[in-house]
PDB file of C-alpha atoms and ligand atoms in Angstrom:
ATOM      1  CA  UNK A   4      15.220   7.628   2.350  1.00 98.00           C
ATOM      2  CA  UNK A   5      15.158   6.490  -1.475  1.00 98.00           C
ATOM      3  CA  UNK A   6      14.349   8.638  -4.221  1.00 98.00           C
ATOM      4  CA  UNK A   7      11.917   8.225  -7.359  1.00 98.00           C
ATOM      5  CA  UNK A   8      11.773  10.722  -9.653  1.00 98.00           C
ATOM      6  CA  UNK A   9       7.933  11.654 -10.386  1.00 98.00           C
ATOM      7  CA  UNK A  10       7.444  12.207 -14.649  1.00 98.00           C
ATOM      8  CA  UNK A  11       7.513   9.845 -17.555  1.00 98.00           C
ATOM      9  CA  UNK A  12       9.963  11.827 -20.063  1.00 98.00           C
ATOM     10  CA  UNK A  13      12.490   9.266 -20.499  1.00 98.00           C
ATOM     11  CA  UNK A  14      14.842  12.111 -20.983  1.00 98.00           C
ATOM     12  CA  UNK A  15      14.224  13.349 -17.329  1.00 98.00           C
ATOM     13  CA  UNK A  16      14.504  10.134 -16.186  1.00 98.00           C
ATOM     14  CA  UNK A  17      17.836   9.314 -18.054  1.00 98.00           C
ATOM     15  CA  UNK A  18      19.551  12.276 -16.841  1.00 98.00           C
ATOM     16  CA  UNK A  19      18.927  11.701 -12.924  1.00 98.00           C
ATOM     17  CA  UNK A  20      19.464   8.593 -13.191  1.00 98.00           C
ATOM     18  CA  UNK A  21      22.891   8.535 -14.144  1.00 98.00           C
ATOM     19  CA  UNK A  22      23.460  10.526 -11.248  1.00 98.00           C
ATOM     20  CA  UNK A  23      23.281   6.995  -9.071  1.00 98.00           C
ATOM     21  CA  UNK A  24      20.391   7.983  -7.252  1.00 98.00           C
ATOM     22  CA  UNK A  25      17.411   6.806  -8.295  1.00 98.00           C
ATOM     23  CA  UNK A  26      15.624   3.588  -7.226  1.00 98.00           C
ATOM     24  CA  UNK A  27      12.739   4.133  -9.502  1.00 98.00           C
ATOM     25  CA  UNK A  28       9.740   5.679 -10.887  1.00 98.00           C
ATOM     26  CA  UNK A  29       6.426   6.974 -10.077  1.00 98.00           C
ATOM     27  CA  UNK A  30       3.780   8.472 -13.043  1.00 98.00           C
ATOM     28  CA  UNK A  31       0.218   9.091 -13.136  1.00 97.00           C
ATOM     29  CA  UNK A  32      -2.526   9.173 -16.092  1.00 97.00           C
ATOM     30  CA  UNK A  33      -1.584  13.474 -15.961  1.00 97.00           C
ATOM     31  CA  UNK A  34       2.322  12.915 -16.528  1.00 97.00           C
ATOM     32  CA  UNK A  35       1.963  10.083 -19.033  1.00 98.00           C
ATOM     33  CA  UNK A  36      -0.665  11.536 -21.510  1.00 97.00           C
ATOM     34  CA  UNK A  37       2.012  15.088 -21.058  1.00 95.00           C
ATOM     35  CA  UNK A  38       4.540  12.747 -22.282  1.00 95.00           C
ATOM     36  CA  UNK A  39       2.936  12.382 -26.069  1.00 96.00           C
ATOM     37  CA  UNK A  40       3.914   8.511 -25.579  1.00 95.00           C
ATOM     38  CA  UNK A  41       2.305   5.418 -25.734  1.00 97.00           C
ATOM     39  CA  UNK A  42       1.526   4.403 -21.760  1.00 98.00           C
ATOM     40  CA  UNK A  43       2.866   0.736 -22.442  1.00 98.00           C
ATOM     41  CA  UNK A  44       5.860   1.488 -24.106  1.00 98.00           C
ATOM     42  CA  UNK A  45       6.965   4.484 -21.669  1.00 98.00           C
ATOM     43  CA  UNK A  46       6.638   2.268 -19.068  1.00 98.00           C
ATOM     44  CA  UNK A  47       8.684  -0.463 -20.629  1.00 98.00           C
ATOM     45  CA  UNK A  48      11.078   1.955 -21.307  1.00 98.00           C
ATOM     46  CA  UNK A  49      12.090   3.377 -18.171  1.00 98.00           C
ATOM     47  CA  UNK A  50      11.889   0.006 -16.264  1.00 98.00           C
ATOM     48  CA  UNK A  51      14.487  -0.975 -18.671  1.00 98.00           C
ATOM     49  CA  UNK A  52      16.161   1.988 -17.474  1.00 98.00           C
ATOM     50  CA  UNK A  53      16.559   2.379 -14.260  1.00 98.00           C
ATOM     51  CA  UNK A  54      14.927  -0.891 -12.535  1.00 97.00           C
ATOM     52  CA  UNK A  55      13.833  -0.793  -9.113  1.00 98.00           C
ATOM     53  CA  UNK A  56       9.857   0.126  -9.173  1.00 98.00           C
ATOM     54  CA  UNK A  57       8.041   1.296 -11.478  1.00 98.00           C
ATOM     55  CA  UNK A  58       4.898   2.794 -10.891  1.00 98.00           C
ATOM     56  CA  UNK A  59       2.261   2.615 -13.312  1.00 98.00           C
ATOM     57  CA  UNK A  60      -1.390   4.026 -12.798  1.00 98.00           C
ATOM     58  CA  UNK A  61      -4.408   1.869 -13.594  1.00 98.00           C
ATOM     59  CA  UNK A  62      -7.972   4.001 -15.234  1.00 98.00           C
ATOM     60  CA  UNK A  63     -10.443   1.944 -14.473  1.00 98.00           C
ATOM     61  CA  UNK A  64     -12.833   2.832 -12.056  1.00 98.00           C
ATOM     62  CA  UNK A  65     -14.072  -0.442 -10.759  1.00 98.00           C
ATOM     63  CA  UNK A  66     -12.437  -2.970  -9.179  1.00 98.00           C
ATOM     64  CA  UNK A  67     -12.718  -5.533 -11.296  1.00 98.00           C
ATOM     65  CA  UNK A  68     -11.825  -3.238 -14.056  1.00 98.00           C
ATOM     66  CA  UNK A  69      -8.641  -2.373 -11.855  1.00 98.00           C
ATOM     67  CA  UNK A  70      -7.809  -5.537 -11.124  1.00 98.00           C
ATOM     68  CA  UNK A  71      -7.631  -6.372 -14.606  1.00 98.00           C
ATOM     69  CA  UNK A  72      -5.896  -3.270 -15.819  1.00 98.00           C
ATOM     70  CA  UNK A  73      -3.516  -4.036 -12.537  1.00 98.00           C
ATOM     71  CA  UNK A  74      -2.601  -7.449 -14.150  1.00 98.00           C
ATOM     72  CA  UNK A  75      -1.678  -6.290 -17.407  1.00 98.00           C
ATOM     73  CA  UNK A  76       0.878  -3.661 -16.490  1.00 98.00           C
ATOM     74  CA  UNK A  77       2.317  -6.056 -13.881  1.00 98.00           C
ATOM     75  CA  UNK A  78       2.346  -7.891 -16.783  1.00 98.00           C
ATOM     76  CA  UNK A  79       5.086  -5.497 -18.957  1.00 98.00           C
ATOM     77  CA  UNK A  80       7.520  -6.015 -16.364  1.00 98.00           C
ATOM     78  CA  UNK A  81       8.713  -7.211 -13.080  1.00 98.00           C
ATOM     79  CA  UNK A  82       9.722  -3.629 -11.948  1.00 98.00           C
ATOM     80  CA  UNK A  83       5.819  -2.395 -12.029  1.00 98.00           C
ATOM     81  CA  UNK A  84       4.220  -1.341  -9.484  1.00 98.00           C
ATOM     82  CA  UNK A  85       0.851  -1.155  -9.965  1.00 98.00           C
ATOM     83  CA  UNK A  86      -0.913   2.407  -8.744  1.00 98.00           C
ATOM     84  CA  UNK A  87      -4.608   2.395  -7.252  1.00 98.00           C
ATOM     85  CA  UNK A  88      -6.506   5.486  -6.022  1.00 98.00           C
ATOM     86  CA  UNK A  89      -7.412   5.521  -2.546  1.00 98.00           C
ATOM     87  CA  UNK A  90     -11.284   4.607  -3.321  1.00 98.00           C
ATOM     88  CA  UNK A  91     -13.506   1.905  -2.097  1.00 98.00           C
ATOM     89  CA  UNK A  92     -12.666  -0.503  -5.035  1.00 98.00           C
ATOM     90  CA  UNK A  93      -8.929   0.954  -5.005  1.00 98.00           C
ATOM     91  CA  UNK A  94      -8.363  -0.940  -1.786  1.00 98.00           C
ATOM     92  CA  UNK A  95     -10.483  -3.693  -3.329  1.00 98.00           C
ATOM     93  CA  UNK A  96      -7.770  -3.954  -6.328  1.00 98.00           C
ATOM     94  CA  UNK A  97      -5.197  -3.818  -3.822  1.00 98.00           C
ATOM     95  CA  UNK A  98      -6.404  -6.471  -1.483  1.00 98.00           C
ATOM     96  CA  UNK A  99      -6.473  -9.566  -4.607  1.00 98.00           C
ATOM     97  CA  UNK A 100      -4.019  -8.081  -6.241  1.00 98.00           C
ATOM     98  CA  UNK A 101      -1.366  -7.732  -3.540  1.00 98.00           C
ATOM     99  CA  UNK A 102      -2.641 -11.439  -2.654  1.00 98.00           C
ATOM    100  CA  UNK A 103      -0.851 -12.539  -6.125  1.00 98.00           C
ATOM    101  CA  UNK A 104       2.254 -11.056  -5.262  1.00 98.00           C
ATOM    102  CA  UNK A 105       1.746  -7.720  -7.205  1.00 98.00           C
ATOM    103  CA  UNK A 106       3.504  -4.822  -5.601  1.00 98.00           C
ATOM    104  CA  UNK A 107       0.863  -1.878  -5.218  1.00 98.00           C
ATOM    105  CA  UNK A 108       1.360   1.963  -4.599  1.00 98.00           C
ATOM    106  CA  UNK A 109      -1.775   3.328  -3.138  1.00 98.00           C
ATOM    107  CA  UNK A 110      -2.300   7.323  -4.469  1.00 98.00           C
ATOM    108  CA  UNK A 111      -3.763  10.256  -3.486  1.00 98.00           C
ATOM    109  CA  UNK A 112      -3.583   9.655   0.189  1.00 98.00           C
ATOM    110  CA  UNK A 113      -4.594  12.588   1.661  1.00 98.00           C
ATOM    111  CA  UNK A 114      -5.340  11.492   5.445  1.00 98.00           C
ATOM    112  CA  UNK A 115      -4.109   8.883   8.519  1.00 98.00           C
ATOM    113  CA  UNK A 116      -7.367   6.927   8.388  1.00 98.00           C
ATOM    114  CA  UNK A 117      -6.604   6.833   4.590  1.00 98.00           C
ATOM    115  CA  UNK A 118      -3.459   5.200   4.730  1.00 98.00           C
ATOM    116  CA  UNK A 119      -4.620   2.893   7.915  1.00 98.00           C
ATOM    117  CA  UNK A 120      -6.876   1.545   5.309  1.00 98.00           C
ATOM    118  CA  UNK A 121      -4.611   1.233   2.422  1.00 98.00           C
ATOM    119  CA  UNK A 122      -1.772  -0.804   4.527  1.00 98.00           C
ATOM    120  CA  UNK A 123      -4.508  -2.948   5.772  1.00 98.00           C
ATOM    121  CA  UNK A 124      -5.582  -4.127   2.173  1.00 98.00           C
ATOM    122  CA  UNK A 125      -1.795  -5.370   2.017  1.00 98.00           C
ATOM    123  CA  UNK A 126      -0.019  -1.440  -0.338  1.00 98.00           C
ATOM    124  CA  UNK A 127       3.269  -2.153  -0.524  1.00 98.00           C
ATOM    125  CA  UNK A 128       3.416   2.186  -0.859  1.00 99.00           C
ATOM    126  CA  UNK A 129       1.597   4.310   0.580  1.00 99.00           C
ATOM    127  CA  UNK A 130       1.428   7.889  -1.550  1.00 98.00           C
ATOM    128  CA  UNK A 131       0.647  11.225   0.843  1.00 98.00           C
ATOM    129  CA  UNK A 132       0.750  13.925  -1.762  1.00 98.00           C
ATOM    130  CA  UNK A 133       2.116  16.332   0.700  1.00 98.00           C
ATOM    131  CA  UNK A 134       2.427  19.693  -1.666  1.00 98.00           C
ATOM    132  CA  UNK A 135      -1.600  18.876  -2.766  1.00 98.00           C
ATOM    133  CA  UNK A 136      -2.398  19.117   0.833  1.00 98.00           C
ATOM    134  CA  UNK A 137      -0.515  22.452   1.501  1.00 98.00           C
ATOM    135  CA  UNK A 138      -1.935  24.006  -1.297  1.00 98.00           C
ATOM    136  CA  UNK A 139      -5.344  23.503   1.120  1.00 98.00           C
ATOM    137  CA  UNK A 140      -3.795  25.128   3.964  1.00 98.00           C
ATOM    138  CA  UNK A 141      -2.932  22.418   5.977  1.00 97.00           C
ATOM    139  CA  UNK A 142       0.761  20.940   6.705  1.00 98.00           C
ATOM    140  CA  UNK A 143       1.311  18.202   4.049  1.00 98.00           C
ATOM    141  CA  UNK A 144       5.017  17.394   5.979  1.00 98.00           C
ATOM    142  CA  UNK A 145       3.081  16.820   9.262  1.00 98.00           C
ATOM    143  CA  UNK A 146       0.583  14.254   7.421  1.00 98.00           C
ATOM    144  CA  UNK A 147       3.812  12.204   6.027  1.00 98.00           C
ATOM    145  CA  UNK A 148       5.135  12.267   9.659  1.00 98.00           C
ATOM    146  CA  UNK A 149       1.717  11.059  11.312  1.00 98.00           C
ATOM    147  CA  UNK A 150       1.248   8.315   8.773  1.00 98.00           C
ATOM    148  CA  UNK A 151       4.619   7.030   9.068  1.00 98.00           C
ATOM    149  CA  UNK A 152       4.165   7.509  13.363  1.00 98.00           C
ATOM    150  CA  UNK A 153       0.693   5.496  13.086  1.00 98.00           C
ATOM    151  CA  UNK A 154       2.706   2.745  10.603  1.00 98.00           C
ATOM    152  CA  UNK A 155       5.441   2.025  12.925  1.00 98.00           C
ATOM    153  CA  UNK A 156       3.429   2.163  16.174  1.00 98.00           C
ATOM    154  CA  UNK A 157       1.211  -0.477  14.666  1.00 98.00           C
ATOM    155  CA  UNK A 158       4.319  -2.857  13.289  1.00 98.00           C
ATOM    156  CA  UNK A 159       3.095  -2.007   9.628  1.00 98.00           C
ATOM    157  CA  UNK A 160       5.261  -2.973   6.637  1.00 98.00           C
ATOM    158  CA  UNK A 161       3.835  -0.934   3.888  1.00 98.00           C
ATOM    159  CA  UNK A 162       6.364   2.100   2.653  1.00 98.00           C
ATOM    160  CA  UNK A 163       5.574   5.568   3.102  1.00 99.00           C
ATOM    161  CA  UNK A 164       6.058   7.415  -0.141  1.00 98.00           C
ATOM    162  CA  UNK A 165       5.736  11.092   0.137  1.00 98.00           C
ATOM    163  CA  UNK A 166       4.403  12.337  -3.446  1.00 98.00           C
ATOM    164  CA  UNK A 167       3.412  15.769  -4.544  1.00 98.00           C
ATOM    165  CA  UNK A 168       7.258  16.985  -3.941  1.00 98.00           C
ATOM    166  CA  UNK A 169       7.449  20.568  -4.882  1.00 98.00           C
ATOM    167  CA  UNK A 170      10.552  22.322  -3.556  1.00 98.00           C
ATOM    168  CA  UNK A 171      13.684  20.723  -2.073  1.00 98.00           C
ATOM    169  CA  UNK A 172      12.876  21.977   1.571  1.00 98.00           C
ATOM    170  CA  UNK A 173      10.193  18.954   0.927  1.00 98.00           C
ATOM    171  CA  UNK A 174      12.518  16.733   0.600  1.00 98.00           C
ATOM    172  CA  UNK A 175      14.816  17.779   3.560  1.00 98.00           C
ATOM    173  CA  UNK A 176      11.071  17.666   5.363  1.00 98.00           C
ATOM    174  CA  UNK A 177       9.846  14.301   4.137  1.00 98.00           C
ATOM    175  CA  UNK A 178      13.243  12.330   5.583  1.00 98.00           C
ATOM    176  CA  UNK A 179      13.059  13.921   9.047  1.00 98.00           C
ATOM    177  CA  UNK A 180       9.564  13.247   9.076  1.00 98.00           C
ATOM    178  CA  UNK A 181      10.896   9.187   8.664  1.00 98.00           C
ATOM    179  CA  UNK A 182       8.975   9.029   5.095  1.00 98.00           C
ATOM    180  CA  UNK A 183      10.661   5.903   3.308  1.00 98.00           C
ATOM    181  CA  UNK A 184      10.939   7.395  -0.173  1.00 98.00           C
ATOM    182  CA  UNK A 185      10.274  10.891  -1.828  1.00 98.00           C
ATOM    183  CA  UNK A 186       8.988  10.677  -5.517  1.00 98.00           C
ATOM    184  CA  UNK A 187      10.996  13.970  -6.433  1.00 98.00           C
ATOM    185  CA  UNK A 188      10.419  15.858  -9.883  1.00 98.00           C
ATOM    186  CA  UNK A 189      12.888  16.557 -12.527  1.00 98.00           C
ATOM    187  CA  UNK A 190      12.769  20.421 -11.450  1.00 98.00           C
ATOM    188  CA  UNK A 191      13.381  19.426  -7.887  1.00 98.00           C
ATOM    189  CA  UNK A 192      16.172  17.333  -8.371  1.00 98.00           C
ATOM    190  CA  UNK A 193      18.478  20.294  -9.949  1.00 98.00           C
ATOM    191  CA  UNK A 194      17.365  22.419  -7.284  1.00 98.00           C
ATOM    192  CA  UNK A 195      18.141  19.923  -4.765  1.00 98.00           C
ATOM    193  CA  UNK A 196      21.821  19.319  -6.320  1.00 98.00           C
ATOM    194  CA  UNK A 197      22.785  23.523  -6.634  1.00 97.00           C
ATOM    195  CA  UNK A 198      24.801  25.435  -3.895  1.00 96.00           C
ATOM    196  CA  UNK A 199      26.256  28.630  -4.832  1.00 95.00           C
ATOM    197  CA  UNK A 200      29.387  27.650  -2.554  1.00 97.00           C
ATOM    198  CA  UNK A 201      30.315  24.471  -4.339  1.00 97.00           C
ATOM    199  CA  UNK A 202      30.338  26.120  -7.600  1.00 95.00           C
ATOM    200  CA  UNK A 203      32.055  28.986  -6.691  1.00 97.00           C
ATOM    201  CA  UNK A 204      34.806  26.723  -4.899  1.00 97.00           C
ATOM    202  CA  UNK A 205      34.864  24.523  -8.289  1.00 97.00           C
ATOM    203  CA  UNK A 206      35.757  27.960  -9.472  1.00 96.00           C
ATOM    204  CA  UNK A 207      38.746  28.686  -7.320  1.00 97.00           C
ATOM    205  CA  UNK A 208      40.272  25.233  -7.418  1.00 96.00           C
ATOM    206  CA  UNK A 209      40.138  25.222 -11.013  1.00 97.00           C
ATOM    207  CA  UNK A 210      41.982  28.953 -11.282  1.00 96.00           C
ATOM    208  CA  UNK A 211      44.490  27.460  -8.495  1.00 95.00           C
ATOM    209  CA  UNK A 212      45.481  24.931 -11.111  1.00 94.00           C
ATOM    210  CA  UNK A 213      45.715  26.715 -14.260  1.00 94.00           C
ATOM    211  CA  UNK A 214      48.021  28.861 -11.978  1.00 93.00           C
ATOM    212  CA  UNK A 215      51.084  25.573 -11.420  1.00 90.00           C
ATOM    213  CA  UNK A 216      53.962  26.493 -12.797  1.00 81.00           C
ATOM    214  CA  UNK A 217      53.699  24.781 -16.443  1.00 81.00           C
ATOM    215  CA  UNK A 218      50.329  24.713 -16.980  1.00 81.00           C
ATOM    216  CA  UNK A 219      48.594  26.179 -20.119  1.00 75.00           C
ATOM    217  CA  UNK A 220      46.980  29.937 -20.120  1.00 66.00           C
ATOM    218  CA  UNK A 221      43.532  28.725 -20.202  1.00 66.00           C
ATOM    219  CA  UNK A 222      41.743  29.200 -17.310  1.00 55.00           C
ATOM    220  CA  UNK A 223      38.932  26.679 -17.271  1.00 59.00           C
ATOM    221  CA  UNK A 224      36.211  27.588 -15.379  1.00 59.00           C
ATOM    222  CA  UNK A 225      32.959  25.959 -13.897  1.00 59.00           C
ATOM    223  CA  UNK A 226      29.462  27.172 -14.521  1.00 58.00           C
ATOM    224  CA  UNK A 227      28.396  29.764 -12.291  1.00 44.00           C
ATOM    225  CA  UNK A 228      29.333  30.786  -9.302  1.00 40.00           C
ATOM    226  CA  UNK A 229      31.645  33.648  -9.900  1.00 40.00           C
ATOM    227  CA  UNK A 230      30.461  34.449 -13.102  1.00 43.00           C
ATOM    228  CA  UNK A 231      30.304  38.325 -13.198  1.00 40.00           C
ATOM    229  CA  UNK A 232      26.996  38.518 -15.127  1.00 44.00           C
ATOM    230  CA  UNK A 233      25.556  36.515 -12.216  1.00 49.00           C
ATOM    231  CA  UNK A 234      27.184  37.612  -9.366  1.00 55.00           C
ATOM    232  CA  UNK A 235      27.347  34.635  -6.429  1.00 65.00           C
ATOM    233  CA  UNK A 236      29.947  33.929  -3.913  1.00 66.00           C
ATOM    234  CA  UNK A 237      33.695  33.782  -3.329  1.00 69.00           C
ATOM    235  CA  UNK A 238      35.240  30.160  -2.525  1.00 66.00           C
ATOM    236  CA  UNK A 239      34.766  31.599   1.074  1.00 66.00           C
ATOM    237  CA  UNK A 240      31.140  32.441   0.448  1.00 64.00           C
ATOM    238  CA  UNK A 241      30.992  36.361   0.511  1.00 70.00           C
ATOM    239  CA  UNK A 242      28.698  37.943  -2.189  1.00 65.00           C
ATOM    240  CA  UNK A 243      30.212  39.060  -5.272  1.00 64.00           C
ATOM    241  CA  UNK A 244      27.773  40.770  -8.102  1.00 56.00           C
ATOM    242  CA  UNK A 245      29.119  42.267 -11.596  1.00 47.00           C
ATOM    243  CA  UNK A 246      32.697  40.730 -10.699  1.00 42.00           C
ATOM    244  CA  UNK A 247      33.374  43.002  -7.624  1.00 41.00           C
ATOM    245  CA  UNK A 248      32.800  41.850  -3.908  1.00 40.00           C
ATOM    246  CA  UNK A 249      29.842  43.882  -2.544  1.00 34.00           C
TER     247      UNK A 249
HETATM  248  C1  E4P B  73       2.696  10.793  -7.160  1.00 59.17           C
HETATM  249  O1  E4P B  73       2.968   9.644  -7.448  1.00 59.17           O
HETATM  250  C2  E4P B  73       2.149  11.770  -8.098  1.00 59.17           C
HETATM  251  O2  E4P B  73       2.506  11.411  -9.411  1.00 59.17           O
HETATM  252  C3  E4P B  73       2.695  13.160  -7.900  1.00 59.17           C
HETATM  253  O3  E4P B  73       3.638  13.236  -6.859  1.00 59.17           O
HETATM  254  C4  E4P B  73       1.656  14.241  -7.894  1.00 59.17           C
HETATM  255  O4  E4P B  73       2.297  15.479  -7.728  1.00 59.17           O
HETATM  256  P1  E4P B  73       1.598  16.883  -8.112  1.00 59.17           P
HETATM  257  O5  E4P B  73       0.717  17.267  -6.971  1.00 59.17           O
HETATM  258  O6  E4P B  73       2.760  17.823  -8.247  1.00 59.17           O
HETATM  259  O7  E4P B  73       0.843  16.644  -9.385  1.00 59.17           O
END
């Protein structure tokens, strides 16, 4: 499964990226206009950045207003993707512009007949926003898992996306349920990358060192983990709060 990462501060985007683990971008109208920058230039920006795709929403309501919007961000750069809502003239859009070789991410996808639809006007993403659809009591996991069940039983090419990422038990979710990519936040991603036991055995292997004959008093030390203000874990994972085991 590829990861995006779902905002449009550059900053966000900068830092995750040089992780090595992005293969690109999604935003919406919501995450761009919270980004105090101009939609154009943002978008420029972080294709320049990180490469891969680039999603960029289009306003326009009609289709031949979104086919026009469509082929001016396409237009800013070869990593955009251009992003329809999952409306009558949505798939419209899609259908002429996917027939000029412009990559597509159909969004807010919130059903199997939905995305039926959106692979047969020619998507090149598909976007279940699987957190949206648990905050309506149903299981946004098990709609990722149906689309991507109906997709391959029917040979279809177009990428499953799961959007709307909110903790990283989604992500963990989203692969086993065979989604292609997860559009993860910023949030997400330093959740995803935290575990108590690798910090606290940074900790010990760092203390272990300073301890070789010759080396200097310092003890460097990582983080967390340890730390007695936090509490945490030993290198071998038992709790340890205010510096003493518990
Ligand atoms: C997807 O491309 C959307 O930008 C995004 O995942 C929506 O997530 P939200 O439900 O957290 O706004």
């Amino acid at each position: 499964m590829q990861f995006f990462i779902d905002t449009a501060i550059i900053d966000e985007v900068r830092e995750i990226n040089a992780w090595g683990v992005l293969s690109g971008v999604t935003t919406n109208p919501s995450l761009v206009a919270s980004s105090g920058r101009d939609f154009r230039e943002v978008i420029q920006e972080i294709a320049q950045l990180v490469g891969g795709a680039i999603s960029a929403e289009v306003t326009a309501l009609d289709a031949e207003g979104m086919i026009k919007e469509g082929r001016e961000v396409a237009g800013w750069s070869d990593h955009v993707v251009v992003k329809l809502p999952l409306t009558p003239a949505g798939l419209q859009a899609c259908k002429t512009l996917s027939s000029e070789g412009i990559k597509t991410n159909i969004t807010l996808c919130f059903s199997v007949p939905q995305a039926l639809l959106a692979a047969r006007a020619g998507a090149t993403y598909i976007s279940p926003f699987a957190g949206r659809v648990d905050d309506i009591g149903w299981d946004g996991i098990e709609l990722v898992r149906q689309i991507k069940e109906a997709y391959v039983l029917g040979d279809i090419q177009t990428k499953v996306l799961a959007a709307s990422i909110r903790h990283p038990q989604h992500v963990v979710q989203a692969a086993l349920a065979g989604a292609d990519v997860a559009t993860v936040p910023y949030k997400v991603f330093t959740q995803m990358i935290k575990h108590p036991l690798t910090q606290a055995g940074l900790d010990a292997f760092l203390k272990d060192w300073a301890k070789r004959a010759g080396a200097s008093p310092e003890t460097p030390s990582s983080e967390a983990g340890t730390n007695p203000q936090q509490g945490g874990v030993t290198a071998q994972g038992e709790p340890v709060q205010g510096g003493q085991k518990q």
